[in-house]
mmCIF file of C-alpha atoms in Angstrom:
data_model
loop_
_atom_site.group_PDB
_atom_site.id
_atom_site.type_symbol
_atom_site.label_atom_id
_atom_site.label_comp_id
_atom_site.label_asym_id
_atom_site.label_seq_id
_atom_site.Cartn_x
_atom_site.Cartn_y
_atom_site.Cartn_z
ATOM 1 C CA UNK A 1 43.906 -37.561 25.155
ATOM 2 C CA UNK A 2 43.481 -36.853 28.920
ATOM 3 C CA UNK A 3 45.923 -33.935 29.422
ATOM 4 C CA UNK A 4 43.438 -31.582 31.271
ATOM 5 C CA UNK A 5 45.219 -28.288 30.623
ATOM 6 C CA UNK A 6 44.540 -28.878 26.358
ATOM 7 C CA UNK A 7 41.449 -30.621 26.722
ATOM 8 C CA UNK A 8 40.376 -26.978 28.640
ATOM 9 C CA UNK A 9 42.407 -24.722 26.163
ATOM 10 C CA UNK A 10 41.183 -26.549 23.037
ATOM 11 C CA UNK A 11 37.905 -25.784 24.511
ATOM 12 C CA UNK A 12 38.556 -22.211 25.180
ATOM 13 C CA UNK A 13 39.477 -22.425 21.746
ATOM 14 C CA UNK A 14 36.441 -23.757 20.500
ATOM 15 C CA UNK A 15 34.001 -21.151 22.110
ATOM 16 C CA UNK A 16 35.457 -17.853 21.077
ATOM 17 C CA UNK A 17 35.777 -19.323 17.852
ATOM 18 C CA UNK A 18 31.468 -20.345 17.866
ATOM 19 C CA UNK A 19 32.794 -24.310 17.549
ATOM 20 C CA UNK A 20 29.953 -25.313 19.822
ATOM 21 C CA UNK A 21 29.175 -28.735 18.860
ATOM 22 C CA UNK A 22 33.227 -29.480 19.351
ATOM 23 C CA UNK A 23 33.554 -27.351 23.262
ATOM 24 C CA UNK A 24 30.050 -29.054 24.279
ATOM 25 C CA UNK A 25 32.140 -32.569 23.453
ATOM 26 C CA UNK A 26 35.562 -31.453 24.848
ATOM 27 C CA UNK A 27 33.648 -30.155 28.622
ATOM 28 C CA UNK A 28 31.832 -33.801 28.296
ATOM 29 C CA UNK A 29 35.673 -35.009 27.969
ATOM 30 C CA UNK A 30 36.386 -32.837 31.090
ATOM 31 C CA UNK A 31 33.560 -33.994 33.209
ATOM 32 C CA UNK A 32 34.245 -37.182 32.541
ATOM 33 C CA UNK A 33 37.304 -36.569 33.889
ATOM 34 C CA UNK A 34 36.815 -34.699 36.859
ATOM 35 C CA UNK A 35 33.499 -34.961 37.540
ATOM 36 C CA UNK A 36 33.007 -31.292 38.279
ATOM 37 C CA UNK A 37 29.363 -29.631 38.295
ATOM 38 C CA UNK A 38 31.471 -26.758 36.803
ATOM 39 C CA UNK A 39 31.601 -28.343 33.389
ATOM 40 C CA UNK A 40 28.154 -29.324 33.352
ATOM 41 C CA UNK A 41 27.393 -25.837 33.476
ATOM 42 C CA UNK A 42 29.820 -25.360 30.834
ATOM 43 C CA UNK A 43 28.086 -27.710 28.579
ATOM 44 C CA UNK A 44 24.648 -26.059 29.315
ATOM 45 C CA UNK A 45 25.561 -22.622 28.445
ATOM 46 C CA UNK A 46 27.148 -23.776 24.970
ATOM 47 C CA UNK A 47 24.052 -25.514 24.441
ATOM 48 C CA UNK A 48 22.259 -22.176 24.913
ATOM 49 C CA UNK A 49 24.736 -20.759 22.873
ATOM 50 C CA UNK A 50 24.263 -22.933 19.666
ATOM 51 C CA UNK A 51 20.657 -22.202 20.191
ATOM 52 C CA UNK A 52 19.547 -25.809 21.630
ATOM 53 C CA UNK A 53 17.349 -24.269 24.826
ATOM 54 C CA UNK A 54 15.680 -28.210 25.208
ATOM 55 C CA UNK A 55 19.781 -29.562 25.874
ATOM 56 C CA UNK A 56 20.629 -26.595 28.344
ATOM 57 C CA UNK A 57 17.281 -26.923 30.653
ATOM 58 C CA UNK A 58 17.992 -30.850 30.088
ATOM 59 C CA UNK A 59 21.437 -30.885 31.293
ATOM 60 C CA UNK A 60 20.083 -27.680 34.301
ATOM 61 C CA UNK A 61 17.876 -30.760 35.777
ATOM 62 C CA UNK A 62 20.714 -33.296 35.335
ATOM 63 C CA UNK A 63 22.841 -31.052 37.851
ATOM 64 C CA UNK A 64 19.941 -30.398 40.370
ATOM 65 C CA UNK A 65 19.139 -33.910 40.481
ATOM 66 C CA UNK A 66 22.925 -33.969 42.357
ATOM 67 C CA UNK A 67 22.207 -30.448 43.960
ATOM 68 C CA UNK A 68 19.034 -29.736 44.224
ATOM 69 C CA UNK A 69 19.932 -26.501 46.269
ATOM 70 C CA UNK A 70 22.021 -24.558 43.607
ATOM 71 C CA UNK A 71 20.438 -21.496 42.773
ATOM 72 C CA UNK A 72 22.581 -20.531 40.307
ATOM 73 C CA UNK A 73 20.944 -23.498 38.457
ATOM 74 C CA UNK A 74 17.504 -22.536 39.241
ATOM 75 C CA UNK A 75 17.729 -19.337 38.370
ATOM 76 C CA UNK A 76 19.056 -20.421 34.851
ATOM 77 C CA UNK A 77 16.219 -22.697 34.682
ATOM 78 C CA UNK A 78 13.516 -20.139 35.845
ATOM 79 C CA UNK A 79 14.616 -17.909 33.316
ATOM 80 C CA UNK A 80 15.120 -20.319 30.384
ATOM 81 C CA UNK A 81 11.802 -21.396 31.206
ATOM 82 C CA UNK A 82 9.901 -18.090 31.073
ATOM 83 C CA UNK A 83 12.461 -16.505 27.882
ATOM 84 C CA UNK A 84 11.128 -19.537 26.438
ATOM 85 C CA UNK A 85 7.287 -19.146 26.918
ATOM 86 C CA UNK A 86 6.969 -21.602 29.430
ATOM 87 C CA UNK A 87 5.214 -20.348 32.123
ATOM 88 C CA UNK A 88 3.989 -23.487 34.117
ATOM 89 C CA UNK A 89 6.802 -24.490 33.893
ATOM 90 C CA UNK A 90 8.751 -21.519 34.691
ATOM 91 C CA UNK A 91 6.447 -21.302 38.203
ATOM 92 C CA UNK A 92 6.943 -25.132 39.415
ATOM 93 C CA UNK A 93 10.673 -24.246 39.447
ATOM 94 C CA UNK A 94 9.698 -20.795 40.889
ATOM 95 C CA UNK A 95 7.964 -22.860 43.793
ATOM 96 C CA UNK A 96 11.093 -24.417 44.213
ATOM 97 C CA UNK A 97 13.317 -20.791 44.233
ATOM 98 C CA UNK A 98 10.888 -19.202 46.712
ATOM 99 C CA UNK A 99 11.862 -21.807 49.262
ATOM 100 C CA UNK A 100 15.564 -20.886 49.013
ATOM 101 C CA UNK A 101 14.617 -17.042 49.708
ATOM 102 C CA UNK A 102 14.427 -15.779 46.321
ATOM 103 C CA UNK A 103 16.091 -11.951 45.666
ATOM 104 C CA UNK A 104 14.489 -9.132 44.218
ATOM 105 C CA UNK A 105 15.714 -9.961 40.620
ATOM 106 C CA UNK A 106 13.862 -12.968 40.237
ATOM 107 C CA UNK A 107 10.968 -12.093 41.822
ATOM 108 C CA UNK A 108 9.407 -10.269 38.750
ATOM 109 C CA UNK A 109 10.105 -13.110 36.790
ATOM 110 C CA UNK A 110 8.522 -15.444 39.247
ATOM 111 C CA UNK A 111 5.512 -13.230 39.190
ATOM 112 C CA UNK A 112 5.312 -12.529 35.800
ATOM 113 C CA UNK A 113 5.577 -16.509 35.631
ATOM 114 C CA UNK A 114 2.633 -16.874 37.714
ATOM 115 C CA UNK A 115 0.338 -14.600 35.943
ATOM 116 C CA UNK A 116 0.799 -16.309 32.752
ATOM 117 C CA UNK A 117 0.583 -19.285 34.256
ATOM 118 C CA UNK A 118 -2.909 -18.699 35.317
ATOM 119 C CA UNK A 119 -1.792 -18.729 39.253
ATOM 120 C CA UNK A 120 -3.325 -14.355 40.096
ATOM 121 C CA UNK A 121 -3.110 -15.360 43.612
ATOM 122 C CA UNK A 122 0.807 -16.118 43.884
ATOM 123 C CA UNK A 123 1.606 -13.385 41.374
ATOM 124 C CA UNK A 124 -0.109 -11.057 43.637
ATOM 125 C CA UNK A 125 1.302 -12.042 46.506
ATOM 126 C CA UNK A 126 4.760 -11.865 45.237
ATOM 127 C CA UNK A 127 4.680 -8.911 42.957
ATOM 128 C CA UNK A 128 3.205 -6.869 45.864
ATOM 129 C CA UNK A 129 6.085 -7.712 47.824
ATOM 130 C CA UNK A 130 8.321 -6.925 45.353
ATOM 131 C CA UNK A 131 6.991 -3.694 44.664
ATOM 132 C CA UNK A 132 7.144 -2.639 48.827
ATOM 133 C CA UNK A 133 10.857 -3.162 48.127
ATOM 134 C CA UNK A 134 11.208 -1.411 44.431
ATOM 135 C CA UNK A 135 8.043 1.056 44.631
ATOM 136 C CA UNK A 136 8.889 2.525 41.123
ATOM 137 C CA UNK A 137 9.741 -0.357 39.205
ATOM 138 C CA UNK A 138 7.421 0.233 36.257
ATOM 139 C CA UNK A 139 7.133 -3.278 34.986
ATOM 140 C CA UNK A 140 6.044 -4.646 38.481
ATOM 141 C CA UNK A 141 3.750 -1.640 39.120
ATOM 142 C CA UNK A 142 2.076 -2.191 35.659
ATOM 143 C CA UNK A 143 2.020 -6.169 36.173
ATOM 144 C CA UNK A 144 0.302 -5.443 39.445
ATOM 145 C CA UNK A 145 -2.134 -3.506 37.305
ATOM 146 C CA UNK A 146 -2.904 -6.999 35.062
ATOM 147 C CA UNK A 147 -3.329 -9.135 38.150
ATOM 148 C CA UNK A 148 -5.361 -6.427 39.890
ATOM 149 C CA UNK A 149 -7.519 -6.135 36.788
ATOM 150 C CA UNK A 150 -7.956 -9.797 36.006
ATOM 151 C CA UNK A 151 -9.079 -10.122 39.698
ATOM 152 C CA UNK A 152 -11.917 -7.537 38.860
ATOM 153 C CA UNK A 153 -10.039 -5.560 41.787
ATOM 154 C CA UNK A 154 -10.431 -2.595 39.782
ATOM 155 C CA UNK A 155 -9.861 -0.053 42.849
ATOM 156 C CA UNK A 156 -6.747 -1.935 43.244
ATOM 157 C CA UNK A 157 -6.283 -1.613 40.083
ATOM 158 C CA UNK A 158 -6.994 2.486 39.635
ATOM 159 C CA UNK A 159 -4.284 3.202 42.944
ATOM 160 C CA UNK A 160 -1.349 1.818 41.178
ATOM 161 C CA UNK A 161 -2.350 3.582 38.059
ATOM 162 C CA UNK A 162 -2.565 6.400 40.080
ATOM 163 C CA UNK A 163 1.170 5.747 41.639
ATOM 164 C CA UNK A 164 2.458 4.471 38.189
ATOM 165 C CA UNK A 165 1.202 8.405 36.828
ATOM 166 C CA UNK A 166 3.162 10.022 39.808
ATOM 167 C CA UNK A 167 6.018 8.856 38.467
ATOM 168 C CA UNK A 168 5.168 9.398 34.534
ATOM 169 C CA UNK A 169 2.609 12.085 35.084
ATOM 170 C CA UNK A 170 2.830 12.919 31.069
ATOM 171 C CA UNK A 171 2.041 9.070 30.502
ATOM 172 C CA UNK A 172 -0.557 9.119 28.348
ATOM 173 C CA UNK A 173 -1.353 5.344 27.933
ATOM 174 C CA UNK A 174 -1.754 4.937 31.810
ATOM 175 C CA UNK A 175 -4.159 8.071 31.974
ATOM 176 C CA UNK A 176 -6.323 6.373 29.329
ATOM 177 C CA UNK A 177 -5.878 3.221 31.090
ATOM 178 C CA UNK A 178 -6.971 5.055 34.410
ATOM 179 C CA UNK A 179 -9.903 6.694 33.013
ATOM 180 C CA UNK A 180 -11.559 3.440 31.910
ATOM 181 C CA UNK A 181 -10.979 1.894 35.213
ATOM 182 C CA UNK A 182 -12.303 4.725 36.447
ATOM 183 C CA UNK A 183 -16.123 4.052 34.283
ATOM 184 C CA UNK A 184 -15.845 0.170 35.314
ATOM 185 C CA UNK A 185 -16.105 1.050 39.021
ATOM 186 C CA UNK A 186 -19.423 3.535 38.569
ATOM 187 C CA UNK A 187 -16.576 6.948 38.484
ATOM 188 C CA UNK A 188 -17.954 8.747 35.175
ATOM 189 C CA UNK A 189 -17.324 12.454 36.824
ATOM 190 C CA UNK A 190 -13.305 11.046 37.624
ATOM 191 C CA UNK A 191 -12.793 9.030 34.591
ATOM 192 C CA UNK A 192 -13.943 12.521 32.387
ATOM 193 C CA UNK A 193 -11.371 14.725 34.102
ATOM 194 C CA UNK A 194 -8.812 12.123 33.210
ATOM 195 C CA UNK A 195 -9.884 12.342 29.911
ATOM 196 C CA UNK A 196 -10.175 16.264 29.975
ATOM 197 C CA UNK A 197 -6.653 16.577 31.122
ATOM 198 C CA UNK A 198 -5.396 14.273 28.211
ATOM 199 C CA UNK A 199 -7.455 16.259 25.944
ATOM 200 C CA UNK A 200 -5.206 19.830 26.603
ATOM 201 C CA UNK A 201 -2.513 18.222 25.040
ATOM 202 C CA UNK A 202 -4.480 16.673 22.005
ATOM 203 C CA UNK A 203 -8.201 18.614 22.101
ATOM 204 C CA UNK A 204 -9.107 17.082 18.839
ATOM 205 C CA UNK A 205 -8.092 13.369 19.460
ATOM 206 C CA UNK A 206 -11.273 11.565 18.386
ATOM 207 C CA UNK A 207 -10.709 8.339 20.764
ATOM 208 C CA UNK A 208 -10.514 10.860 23.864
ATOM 209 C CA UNK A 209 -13.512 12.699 22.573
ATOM 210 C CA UNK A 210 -15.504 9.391 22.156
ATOM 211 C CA UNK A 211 -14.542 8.002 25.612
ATOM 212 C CA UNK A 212 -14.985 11.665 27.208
ATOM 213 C CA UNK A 213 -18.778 11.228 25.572
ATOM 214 C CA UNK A 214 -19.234 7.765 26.874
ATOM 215 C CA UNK A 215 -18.145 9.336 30.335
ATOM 216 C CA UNK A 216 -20.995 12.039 30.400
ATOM 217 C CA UNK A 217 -23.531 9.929 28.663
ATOM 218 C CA UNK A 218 -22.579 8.187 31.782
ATOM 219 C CA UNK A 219 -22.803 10.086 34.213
ATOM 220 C CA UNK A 220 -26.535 11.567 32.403
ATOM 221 C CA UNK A 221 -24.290 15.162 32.016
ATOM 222 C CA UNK A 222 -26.082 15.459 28.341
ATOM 223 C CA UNK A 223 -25.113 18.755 28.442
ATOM 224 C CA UNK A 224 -21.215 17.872 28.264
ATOM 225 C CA UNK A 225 -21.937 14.888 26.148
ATOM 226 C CA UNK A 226 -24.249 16.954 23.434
ATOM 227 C CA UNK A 227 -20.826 19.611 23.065
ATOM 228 C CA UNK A 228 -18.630 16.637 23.056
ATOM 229 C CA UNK A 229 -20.643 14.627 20.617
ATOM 230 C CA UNK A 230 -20.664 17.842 18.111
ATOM 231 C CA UNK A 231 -16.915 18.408 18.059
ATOM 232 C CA UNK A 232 -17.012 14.763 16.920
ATOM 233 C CA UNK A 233 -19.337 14.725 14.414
ATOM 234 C CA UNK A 234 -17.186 18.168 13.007
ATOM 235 C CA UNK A 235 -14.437 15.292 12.535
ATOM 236 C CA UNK A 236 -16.681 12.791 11.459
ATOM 237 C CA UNK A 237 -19.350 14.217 9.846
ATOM 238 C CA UNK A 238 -20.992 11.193 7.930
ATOM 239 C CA UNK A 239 -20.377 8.958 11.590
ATOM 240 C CA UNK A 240 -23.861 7.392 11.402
ATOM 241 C CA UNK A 241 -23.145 5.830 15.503
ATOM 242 C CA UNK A 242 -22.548 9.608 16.533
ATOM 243 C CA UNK A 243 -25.507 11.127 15.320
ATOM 244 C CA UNK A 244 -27.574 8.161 16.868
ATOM 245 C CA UNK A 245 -25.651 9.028 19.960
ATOM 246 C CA UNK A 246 -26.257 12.920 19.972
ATOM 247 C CA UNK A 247 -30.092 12.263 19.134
ATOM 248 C CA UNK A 248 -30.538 9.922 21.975
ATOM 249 C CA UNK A 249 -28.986 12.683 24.213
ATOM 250 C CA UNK A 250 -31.605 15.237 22.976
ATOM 251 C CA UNK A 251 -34.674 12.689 23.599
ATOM 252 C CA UNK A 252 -32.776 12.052 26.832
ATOM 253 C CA UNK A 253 -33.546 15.678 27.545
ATOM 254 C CA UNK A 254 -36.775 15.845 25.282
ATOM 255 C CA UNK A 255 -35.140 18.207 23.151
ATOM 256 C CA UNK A 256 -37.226 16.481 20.359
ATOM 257 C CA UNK A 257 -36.796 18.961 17.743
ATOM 258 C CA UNK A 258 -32.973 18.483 17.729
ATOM 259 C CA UNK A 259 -33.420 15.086 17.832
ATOM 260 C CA UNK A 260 -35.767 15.256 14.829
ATOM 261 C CA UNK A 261 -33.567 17.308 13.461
ATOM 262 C CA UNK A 262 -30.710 15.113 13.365
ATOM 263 C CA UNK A 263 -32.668 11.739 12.625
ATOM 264 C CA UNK A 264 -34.577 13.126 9.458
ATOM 265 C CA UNK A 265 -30.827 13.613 8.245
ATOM 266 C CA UNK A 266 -29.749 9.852 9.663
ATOM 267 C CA UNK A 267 -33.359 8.592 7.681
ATOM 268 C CA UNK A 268 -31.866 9.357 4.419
ATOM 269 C CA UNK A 269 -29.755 6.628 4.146
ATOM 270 C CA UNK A 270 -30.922 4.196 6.976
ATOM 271 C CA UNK A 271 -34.405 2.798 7.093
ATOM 272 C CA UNK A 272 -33.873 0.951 10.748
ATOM 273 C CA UNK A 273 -37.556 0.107 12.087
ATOM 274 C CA UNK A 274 -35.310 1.876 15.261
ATOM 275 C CA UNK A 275 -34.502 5.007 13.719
ATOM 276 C CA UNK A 276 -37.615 5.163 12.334
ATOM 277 C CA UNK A 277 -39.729 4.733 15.766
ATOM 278 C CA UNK A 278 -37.777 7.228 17.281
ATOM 279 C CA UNK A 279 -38.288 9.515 14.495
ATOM 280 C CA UNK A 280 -42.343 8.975 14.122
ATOM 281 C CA UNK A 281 -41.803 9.650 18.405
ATOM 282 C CA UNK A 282 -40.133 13.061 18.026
ATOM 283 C CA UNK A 283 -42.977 13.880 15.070
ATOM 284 C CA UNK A 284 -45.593 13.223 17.713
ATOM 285 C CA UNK A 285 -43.914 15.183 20.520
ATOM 286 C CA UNK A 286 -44.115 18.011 18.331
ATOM 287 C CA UNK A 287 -47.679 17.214 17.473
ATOM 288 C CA UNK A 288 -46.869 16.925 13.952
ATOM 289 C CA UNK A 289 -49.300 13.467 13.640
ATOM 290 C CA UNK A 290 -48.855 13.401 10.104
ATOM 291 C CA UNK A 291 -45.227 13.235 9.435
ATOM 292 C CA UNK A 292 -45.556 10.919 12.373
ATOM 293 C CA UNK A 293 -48.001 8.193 10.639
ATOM 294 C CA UNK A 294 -46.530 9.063 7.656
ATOM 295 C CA UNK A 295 -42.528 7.870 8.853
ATOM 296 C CA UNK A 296 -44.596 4.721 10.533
ATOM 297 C CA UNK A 297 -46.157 3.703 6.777
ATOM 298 C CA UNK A 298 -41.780 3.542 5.666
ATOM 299 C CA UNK A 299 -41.950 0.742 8.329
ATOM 300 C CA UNK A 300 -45.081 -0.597 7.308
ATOM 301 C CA UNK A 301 -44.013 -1.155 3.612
ATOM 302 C CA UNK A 302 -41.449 -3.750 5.361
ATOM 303 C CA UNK A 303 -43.725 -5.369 7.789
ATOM 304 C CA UNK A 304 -47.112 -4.807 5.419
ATOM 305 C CA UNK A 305 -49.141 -7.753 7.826
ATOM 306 C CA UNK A 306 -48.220 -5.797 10.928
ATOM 307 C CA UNK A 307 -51.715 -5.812 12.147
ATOM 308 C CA UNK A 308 -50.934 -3.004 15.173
ATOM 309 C CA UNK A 309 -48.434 -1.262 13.224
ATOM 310 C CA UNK A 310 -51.514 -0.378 10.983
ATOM 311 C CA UNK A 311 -54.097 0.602 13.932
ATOM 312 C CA UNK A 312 -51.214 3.129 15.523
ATOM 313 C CA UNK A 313 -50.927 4.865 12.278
ATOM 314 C CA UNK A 314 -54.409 4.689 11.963
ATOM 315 C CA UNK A 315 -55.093 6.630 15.185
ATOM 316 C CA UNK A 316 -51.967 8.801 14.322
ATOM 317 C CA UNK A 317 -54.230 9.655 11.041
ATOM 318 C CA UNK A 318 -56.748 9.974 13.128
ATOM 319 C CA UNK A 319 -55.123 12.743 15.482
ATOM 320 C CA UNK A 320 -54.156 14.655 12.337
ATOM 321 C CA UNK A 321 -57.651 15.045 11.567
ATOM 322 C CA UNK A 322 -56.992 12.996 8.352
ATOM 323 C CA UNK A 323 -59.933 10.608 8.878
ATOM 324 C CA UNK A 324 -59.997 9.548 5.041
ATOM 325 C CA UNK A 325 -56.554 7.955 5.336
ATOM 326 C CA UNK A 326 -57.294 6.043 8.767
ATOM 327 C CA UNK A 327 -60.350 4.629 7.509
ATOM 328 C CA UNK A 328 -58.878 3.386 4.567
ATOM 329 C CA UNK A 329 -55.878 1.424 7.210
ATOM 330 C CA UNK A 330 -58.989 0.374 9.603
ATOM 331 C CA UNK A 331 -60.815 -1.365 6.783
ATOM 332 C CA UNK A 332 -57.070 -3.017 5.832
ATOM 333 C CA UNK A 333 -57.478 -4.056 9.512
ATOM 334 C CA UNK A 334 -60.685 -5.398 9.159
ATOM 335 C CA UNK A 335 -60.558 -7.312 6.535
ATOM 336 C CA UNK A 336 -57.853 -9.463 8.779
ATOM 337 C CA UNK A 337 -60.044 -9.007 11.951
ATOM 338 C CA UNK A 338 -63.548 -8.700 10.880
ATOM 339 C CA UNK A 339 -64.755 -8.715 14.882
ATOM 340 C CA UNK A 340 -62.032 -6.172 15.925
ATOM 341 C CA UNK A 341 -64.026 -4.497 18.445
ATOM 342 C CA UNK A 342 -62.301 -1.486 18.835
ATOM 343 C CA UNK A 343 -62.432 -0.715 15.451
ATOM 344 C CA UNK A 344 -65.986 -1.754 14.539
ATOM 345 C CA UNK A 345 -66.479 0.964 17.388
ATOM 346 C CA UNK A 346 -64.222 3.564 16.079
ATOM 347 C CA UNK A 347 -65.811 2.990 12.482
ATOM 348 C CA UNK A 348 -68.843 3.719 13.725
ATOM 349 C CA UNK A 349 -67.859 6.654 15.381
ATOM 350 C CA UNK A 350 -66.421 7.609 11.954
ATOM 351 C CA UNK A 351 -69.890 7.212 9.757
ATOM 352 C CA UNK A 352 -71.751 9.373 12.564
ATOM 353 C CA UNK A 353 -69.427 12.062 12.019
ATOM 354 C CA UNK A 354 -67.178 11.765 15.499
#
């Protein structure tokens, strides 16, 4: 039962053959034996093997309790931990590693260990010097791009982007990614020509469209955003947000006829007291007072004891020379507010003929 060289080819045996439970038992015979760290690594990679991740870190701590120097074992730990989804713990044994002068392999790790672990600082500080040593490495340039952005370090943030597309200039993800950074710190003009340049590949991609509109709404270029907003609304043509958004643009510029134009069209099917202000607005702009009061009455008929509602459609009556109709609302009124000065005074105005 002791002879060493078949307890070790029995186990041999064992493992090529997927007999884990039976090698794990047979390298317990041999430590036993021998007490060798060498099987106790043994045993933790079977139990890795036969899928029992708990037993391998279990018997990992069980050797550095003896050696708590072997980086072999700590790197098996660090990466157990993290394959594993634990990231706390994953870091404390990183804070252990970094002590021993951890190598460039397990520094991502460490990082990425850090960063889920809720610890931006570290991760920073260890990803950046990763990255002075492996300036392309994609996954620590775009991690560097998470802690950067987490940070709200968004310039940070946009110059390793930036590197990141010098080395995967037809990257479209990180030009997209770019771009937006590019509108969170106050750069609408740089985040459009991101978006421009993404667009000669794709000119009719509607998510590029709508963020290229957001960028010259932006940047008040209503121009841009009113020739953006139409190719959209070619895609889309029942998009109900758009047309909101291309009629804001026009009052923006008081282009209020396309804006009317556009909102009559939006007022078929939505009655928002919103739409419907802005609407009665672009009537009055135009001096068109009765379409004006009479788009103010649709919001009336929801709010019908809106006291003021009913005087401002009253004087809009008024300024369309339709003094029948606004005496009938400032009688309404007064029945509510018998001592309503200012229209006792306009009534009066009214029976004298002014």
């Amino acid at each position: 039962p002791n002879s060493l060289d078949v307890l070790q080819a029995y186990s041999a045996f064992c493992e090529k053959n997927k007999f884990y439970i039976k090698a794990i038992k047979l390298n317990q015979d041999l430590y036993n034996l021998k007490k060798q760290e060498k099987y106790q690594l043994k045993i933790a990679k079977l139990y890795s093997l036969q899928g029992d991740i708990a037993k391998s870190i279990e018997v990992y701590h069980s050797i550095l309790a003896n050696n708590p120097n072997d980086v072999d074992v700590i790197r098996n730990l660090i990466s157990y931990y993290y394959y594993s989804g634990k990231f706390s713990s994953a870091a404390q044994i990183c804070d252990k590693y970094s002590l021993l002068g951890s190598d460039s392999q397990y520094q991502l790790i460490c990082g990425k260990s850090y960063f889920y672990s809720k610890s931006p600082q570290k991760a920073k500080k260890i990803i950046q010097s990763y990255v002075l040593q492996n300036g392309s490495d994609y996954n620590a340039l775009k991690l560097l791009v998470d802690i950067s952005t987490s940070a709200n370090d968004y310039s940070k943030a946009a110059q390793t982007l930036e590197k990141m597309i010098s080395y995967k200039p037809n990257d479209r993800e990180l030009k997209t990614k770019l771009a937006g950074i590019y509108l969170k710190i106050g750069e609408p003009e740089r985040a459009a020509n991101v978006y421009k340049k993404i667009l000669n590949s794709n000119p009719d991609n509607p998510r590029i469209l709508t963020s290229l509109m957001d960028c010259y709404l932006s940047a008040k270029d209503y121009d841009n955003a009113e020739a953006t907003m139409q190719k959209l609304i070619r895609i889309y043509p029942n998009s109900y947000k758009l047309k909101k958004n291309l009629s804001n643009a026009y009052l923006a510029q008081q282009k209020y006829s396309k804006a009317n134009k556009i909102m009559k069209t939006m007022a078929h099917s939505n009655r928002s007291q919103e739409l419907l202000n802005n609407l009665a607005f672009t009537y009055e702009k135009m001096d068109d007072y009765s379409k004006a009061a009479e788009t103010k009455e649709r919001i009336l008929q929801e709010h019908p004891n809106n006291i003021e509602l009913k005087k401002e459609i009253a004087f809009l009556y008024q300024k369309a020379q339709n003094n029948e109709k606004a005496e009938q609302l400032f009688d309404e009124i007064l029945k509510d507010r018998p001592n309503d000065k200012q229209i006792l005074e306009i009534k009066a105005n009214l029976s004298m003929g002014n």
